[in-house]
PDB file of C-alpha atoms in Angstrom:
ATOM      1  CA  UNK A  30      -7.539  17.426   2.751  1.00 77.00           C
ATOM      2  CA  UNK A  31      -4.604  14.956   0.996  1.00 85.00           C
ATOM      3  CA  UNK A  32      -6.645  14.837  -2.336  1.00 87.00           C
ATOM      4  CA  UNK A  33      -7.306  18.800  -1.966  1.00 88.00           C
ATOM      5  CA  UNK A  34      -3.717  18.720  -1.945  1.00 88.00           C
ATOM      6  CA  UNK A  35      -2.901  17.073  -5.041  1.00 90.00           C
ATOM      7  CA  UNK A  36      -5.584  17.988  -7.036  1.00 90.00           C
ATOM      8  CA  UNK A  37      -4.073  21.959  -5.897  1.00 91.00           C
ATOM      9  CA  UNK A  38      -0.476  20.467  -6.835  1.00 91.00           C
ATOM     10  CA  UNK A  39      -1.806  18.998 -10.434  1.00 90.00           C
ATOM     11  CA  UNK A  40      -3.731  22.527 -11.504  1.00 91.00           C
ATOM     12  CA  UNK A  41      -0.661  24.548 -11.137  1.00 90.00           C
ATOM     13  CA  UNK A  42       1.819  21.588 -12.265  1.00 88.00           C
ATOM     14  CA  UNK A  43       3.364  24.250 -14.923  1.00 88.00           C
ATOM     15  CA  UNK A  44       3.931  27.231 -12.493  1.00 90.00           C
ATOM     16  CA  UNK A  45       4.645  25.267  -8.974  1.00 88.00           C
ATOM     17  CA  UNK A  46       7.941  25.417  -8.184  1.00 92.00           C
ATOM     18  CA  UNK A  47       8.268  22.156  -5.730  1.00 92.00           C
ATOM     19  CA  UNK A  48      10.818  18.892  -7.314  1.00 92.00           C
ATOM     20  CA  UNK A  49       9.609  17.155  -4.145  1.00 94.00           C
ATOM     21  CA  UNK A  50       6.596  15.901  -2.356  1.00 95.00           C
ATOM     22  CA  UNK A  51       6.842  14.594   1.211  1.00 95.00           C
ATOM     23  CA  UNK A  52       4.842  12.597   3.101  1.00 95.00           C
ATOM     24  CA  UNK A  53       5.807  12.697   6.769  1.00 92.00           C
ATOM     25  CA  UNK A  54       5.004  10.233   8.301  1.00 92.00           C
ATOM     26  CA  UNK A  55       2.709   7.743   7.218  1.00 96.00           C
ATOM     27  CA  UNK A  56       1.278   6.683  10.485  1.00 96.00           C
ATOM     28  CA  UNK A  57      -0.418   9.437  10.951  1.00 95.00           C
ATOM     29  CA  UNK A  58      -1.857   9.435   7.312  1.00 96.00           C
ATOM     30  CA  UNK A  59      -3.562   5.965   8.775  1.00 97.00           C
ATOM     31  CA  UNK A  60      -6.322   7.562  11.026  1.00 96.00           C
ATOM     32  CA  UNK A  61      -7.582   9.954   7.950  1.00 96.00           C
ATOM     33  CA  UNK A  62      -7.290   6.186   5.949  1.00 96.00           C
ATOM     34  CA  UNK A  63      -9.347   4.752   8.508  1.00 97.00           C
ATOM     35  CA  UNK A  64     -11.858   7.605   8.904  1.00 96.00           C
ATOM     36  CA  UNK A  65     -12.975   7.833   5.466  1.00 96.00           C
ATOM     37  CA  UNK A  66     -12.771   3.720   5.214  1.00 97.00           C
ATOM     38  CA  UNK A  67     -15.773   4.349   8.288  1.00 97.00           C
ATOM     39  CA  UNK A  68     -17.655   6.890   6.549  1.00 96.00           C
ATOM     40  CA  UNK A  69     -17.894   4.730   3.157  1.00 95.00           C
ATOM     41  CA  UNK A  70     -18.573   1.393   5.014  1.00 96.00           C
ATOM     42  CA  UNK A  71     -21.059   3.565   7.312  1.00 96.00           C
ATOM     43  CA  UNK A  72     -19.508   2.581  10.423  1.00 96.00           C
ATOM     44  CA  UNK A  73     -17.761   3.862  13.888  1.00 95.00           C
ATOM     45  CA  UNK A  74     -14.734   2.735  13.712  1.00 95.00           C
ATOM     46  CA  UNK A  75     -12.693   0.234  11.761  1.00 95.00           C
ATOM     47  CA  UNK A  76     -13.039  -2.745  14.092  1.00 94.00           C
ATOM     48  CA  UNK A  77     -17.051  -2.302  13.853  1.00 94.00           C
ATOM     49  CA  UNK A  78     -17.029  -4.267  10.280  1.00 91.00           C
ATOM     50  CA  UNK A  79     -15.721  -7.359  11.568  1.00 90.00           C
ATOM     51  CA  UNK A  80     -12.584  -9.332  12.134  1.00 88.00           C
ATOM     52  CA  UNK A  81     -10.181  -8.222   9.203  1.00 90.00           C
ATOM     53  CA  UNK A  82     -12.784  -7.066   6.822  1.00 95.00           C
ATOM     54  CA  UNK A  83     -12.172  -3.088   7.770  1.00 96.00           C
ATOM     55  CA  UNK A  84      -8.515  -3.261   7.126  1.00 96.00           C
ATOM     56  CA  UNK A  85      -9.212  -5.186   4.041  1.00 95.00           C
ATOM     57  CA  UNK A  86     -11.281  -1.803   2.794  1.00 96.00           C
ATOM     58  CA  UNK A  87      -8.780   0.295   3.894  1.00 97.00           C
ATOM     59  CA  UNK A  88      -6.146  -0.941   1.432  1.00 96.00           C
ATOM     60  CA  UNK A  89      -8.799  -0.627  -1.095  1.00 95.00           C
ATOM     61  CA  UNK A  90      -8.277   3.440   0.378  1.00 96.00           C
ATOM     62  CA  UNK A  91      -4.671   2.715   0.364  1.00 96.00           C
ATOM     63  CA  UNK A  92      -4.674   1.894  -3.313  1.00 95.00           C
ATOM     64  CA  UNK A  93      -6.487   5.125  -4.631  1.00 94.00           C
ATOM     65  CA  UNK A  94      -4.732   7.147  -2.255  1.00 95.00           C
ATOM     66  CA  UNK A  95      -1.443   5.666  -3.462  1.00 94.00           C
ATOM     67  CA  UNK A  96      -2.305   5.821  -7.316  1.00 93.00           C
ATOM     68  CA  UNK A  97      -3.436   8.838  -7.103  1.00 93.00           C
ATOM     69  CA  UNK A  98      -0.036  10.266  -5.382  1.00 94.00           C
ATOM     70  CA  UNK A  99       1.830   8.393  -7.789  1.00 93.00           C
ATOM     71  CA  UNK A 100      -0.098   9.791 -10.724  1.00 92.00           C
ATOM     72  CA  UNK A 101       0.054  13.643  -9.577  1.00 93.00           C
ATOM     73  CA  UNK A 102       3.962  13.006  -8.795  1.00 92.00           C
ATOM     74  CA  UNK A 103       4.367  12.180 -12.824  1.00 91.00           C
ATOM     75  CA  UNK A 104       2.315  14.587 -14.061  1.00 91.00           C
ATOM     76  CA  UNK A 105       3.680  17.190 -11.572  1.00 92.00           C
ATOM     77  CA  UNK A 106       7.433  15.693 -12.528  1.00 91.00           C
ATOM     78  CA  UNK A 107       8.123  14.978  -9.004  1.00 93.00           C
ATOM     79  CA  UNK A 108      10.168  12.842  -6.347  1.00 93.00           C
ATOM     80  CA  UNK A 109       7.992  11.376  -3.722  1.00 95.00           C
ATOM     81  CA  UNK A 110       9.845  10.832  -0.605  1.00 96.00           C
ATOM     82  CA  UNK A 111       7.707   8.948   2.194  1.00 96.00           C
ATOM     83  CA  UNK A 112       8.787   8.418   5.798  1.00 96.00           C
ATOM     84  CA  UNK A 113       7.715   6.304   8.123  1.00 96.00           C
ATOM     85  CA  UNK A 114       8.469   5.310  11.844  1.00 96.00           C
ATOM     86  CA  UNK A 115       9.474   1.615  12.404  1.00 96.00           C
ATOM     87  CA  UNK A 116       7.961  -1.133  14.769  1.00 96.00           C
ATOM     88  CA  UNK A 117       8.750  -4.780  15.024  1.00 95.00           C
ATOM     89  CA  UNK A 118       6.903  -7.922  13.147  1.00 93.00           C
ATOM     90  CA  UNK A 119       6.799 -11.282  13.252  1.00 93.00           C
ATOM     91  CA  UNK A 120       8.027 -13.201   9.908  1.00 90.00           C
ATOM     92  CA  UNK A 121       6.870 -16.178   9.593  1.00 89.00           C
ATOM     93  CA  UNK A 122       9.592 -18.366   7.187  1.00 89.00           C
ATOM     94  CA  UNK A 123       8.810 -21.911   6.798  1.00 91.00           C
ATOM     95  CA  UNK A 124      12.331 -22.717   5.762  1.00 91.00           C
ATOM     96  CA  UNK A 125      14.336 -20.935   8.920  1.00 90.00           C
ATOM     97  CA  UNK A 126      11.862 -20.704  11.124  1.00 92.00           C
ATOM     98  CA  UNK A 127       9.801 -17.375  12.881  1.00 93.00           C
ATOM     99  CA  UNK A 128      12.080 -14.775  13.592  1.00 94.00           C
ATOM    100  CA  UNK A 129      11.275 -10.539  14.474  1.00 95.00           C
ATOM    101  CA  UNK A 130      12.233  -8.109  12.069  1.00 95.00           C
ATOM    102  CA  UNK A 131      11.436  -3.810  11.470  1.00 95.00           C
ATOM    103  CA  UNK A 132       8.908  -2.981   9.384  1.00 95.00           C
ATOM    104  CA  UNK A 133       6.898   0.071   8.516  1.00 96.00           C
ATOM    105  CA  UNK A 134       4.483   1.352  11.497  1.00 96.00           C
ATOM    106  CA  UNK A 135       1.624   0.586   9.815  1.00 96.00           C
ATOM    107  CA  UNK A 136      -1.306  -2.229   9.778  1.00 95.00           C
ATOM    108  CA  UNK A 137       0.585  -5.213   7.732  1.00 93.00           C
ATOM    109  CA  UNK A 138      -1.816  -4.964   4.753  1.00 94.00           C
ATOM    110  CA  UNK A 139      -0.705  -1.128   4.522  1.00 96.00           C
ATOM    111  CA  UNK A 140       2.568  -1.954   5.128  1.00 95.00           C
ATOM    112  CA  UNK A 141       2.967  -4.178   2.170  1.00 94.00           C
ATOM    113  CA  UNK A 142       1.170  -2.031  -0.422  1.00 94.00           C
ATOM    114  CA  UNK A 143       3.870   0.728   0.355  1.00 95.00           C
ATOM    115  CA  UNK A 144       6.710  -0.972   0.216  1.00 94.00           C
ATOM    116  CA  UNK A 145       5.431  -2.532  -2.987  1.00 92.00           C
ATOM    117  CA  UNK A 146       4.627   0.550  -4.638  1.00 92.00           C
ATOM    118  CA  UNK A 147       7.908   2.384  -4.298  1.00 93.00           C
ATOM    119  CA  UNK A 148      11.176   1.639  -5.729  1.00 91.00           C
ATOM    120  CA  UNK A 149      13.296   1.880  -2.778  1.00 95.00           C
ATOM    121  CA  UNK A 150      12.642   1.485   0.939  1.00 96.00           C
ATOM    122  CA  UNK A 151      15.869   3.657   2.588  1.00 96.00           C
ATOM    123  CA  UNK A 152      16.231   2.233   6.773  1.00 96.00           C
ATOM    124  CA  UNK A 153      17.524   4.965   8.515  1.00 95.00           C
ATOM    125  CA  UNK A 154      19.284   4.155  11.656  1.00 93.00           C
ATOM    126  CA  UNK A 155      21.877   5.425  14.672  1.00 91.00           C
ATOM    127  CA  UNK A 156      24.849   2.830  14.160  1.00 87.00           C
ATOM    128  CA  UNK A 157      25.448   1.054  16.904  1.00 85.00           C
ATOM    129  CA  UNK A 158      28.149  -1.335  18.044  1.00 83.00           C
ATOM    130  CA  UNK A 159      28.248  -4.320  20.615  1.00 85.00           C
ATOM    131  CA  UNK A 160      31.715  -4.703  22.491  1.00 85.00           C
ATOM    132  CA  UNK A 161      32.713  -8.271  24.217  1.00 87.00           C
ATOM    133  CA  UNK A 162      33.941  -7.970  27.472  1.00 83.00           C
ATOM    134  CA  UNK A 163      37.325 -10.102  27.442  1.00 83.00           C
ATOM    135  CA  UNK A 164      36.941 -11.326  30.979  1.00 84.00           C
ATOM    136  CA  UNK A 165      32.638 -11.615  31.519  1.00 85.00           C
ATOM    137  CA  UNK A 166      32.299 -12.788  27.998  1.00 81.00           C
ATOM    138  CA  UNK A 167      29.428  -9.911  28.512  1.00 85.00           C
ATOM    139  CA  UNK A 168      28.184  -7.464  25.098  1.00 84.00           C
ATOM    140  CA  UNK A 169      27.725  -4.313  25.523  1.00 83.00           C
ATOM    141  CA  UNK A 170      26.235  -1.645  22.782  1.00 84.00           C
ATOM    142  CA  UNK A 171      27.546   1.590  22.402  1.00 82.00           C
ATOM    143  CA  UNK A 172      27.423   4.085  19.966  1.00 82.00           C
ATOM    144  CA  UNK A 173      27.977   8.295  19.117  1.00 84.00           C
ATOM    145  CA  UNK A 174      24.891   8.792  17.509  1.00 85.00           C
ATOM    146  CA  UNK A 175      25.941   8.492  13.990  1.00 88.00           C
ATOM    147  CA  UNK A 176      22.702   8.407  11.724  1.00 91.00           C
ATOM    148  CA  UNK A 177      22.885   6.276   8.886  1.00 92.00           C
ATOM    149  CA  UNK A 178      20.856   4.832   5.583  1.00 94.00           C
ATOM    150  CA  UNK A 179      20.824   1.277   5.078  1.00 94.00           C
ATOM    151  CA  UNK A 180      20.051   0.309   1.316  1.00 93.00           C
ATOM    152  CA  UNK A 181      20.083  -3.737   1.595  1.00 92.00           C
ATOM    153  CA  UNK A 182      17.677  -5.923   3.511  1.00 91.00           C
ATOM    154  CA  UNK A 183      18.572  -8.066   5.760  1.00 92.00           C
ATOM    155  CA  UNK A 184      16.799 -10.062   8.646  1.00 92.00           C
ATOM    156  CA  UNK A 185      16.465  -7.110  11.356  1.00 93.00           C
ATOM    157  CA  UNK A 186      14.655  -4.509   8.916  1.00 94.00           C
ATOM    158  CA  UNK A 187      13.334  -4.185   5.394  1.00 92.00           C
ATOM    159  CA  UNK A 188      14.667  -2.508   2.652  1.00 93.00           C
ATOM    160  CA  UNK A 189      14.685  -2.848  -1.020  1.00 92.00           C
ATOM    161  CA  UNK A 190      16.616  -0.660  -3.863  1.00 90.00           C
ATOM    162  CA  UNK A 191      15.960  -1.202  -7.653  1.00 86.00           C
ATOM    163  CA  UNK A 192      19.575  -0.613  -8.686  1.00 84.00           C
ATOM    164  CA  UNK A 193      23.331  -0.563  -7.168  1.00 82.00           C
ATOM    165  CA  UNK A 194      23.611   1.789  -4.226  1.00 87.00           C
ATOM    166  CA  UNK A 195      26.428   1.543  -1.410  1.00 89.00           C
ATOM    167  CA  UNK A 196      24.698  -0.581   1.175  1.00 90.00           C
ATOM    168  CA  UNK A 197      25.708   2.389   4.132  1.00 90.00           C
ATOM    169  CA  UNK A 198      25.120   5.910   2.868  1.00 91.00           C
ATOM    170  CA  UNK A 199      24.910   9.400   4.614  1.00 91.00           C
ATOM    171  CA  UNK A 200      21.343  10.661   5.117  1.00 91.00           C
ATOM    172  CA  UNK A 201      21.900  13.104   2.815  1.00 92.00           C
ATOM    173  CA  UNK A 202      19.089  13.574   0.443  1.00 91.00           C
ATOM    174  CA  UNK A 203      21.240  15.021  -2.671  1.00 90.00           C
ATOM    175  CA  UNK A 204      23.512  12.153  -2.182  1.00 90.00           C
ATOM    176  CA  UNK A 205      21.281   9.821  -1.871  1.00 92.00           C
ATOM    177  CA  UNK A 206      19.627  11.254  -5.037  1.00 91.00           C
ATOM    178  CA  UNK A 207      22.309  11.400  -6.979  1.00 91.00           C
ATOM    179  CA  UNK A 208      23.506   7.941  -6.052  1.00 91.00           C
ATOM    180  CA  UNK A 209      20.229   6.564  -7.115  1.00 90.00           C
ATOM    181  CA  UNK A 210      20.106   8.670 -10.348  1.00 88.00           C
ATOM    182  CA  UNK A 211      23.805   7.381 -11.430  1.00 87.00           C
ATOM    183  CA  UNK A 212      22.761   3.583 -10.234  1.00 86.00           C
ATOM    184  CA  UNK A 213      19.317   3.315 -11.984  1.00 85.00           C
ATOM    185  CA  UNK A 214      21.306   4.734 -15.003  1.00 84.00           C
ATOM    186  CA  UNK A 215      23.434   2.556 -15.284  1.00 85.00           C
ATOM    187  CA  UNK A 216      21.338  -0.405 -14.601  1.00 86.00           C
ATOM    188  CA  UNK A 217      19.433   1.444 -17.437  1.00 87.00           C
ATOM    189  CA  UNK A 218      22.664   1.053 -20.030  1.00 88.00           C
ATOM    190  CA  UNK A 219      23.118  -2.617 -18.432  1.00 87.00           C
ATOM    191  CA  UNK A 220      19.948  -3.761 -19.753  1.00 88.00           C
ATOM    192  CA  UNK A 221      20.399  -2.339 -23.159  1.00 90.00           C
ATOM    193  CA  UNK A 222      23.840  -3.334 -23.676  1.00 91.00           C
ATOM    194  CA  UNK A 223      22.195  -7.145 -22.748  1.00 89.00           C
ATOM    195  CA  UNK A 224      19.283  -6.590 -25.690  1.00 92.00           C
ATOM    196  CA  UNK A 225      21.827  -5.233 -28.347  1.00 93.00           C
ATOM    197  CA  UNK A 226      23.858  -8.235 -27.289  1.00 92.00           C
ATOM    198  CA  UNK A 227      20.651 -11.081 -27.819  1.00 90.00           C
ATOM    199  CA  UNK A 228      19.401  -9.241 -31.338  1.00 91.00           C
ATOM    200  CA  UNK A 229      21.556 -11.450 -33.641  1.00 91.00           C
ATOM    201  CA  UNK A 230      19.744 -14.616 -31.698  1.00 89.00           C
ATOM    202  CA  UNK A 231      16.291 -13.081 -32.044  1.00 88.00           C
ATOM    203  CA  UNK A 232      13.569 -13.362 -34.892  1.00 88.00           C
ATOM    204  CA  UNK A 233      13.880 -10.868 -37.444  1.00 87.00           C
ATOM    205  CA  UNK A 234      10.358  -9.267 -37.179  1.00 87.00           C
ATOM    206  CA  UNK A 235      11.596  -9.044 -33.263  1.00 89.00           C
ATOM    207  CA  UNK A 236      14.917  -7.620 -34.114  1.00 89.00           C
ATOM    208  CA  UNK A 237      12.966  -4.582 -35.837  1.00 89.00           C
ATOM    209  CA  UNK A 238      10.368  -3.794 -33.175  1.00 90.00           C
ATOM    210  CA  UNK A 239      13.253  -4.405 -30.666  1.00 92.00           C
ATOM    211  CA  UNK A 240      15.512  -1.477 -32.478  1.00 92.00           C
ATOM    212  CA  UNK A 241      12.141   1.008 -32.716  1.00 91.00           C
ATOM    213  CA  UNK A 242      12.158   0.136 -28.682  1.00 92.00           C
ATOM    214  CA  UNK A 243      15.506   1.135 -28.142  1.00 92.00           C
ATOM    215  CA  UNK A 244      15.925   4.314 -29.927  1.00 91.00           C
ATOM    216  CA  UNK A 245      13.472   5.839 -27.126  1.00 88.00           C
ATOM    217  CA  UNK A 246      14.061   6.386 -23.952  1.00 84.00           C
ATOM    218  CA  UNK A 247      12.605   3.138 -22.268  1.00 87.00           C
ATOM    219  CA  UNK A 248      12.425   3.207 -18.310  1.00 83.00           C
ATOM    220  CA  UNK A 249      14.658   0.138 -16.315  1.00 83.00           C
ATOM    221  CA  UNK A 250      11.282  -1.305 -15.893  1.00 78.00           C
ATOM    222  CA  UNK A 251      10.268  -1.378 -19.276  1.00 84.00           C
ATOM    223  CA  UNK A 252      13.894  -2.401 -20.176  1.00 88.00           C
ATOM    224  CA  UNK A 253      13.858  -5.213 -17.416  1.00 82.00           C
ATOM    225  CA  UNK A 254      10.519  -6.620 -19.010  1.00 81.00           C
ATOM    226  CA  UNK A 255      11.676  -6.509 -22.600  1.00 87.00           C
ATOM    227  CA  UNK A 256      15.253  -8.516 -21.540  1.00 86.00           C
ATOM    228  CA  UNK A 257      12.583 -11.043 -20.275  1.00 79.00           C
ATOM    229  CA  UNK A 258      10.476 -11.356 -22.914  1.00 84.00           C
ATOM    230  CA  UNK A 259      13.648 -11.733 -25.097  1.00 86.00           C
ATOM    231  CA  UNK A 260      14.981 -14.357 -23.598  1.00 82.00           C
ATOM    232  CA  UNK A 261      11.753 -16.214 -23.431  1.00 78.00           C
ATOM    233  CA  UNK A 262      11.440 -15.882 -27.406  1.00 82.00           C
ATOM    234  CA  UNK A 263      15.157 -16.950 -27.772  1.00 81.00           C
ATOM    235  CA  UNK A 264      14.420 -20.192 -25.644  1.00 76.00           C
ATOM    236  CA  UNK A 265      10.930 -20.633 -27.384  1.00 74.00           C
ATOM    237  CA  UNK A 266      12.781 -20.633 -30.955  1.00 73.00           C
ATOM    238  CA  UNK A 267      15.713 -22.670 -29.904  1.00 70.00           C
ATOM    239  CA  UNK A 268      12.853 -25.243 -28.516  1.00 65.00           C
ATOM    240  CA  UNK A 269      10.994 -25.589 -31.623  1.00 65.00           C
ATOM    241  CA  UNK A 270      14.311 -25.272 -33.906  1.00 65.00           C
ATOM    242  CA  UNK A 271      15.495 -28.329 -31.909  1.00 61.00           C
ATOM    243  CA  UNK A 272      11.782 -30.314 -31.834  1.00 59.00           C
ATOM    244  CA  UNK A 273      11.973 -29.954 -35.954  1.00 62.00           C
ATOM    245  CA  UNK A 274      15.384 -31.237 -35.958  1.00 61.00           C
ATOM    246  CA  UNK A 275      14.328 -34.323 -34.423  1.00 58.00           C
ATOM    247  CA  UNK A 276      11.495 -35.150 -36.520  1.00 61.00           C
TER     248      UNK A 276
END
């Protein structure tokens, strides 16, 4: 039924009118995951394949399913919003320690192919406050149901972003739209004012295929890579200038 979907979205990507597509919510995407994970391994249910080994061909599902959603959202010129309940995990750091953080409601392999995939995972929460009683020392939450989106990781949940964004925002989608469209642009002229900036330092048969890059319209990813691979040909030269010096 999900492929029937996007393969109905892609043959009428020049007349359909939707900017968005929604998945809501992704654990109960899992099941249909799981049941067609059974039917290809031949079994009854995902446990019947042995310890691990049907989750591990479910995120083999996962990855078609997800590169496939991907792939119909750009040729479809889409947003893909995805929402997902939260549930608590067990993070094992070998610096700090073990401590419990929110995660996606999903199996942990799932999990991490999601929030690997996308370029921002949004936390939405109801703000809450804890209030110190002066004389029992005691805390006590309380809050007026103000629902929030939290934009920066930190220990109690995941999140990730892929430019500046406030770190509390409304959950307003147009907001938060526009907020990401204005950050990831200007990480976007960030980037290229950095290349423009390390083109005197680079190799001149560099400096032309660099300029031919620029004059399109290169993604932040693309722009992110090519700062990268700048600076490791600028450190590469200056290595060799300096080994030739010394002999």
């Amino acid at each position: 039924d999900v492929i029937d979907a996007l393969n109905d979205l892609r043959s009428e990507k020049e007349t359909q009118p939707y900017k968005t597509f929604v998945i809501d919510t992704l654990d109960w995407l899992e099941p249909l995951i799981w049941r067609e994970t059974c039917r290809r391994g031949g079994w009854k249910n995902i446990e019947q394949a042995g310890y691990g080994k049907g989750y591990t061909a479910a995120n083999d599902v996962w990855r078609e399913l997800i590169t496939d959603i991907h792939a119909m959202c750009r040729e479809c010129k889409m947003d893909l919003v995805v929402q997902a309940p939260d549930t608590l995990d067990t993070v094992a750091d070998p610096v700090i320690g073990p401590y419990t953080t929110k995660t996606l409601k999903l199996h942990k392999g799932a999990a991490a192919l999601w929030i690997e995939s996308v370029d921002f995972v949004l936390y939405g929460m109801v703000e809450v406050f804890v209030v110190t009683d002066d004389k029992t020392k005691k805390g006590r939450a309380f809050g007026e149901g103000n629902r929030v989106i939290r934009t920066s990781p930190t220990a109690g949940y995941r999140a990730k972003r892929r430019c500046v964004l406030p770190d509390k925002m409304a959950p307003d989608f147009a907001m938060i739209k526009s907020a990401i469209a204005s950050g990831m642009g200007s990480s976007a002229a960030r980037l290229r004012d950095e290349l423009v900036a390390l083109m005197p330092r680079l190799p001149e048969d560099y400096r032309e295929k660099l300029s031919k890059f620029l004059a399109g319209s290169p993604s932040v990813d693309a722009l992110s890579a090519t700062l990268n691979k700048a600076r490791t040909v600028i450190s590469t030269t200056q290595q060799e200038t300096t080994e030739e010096a010394a002999q």
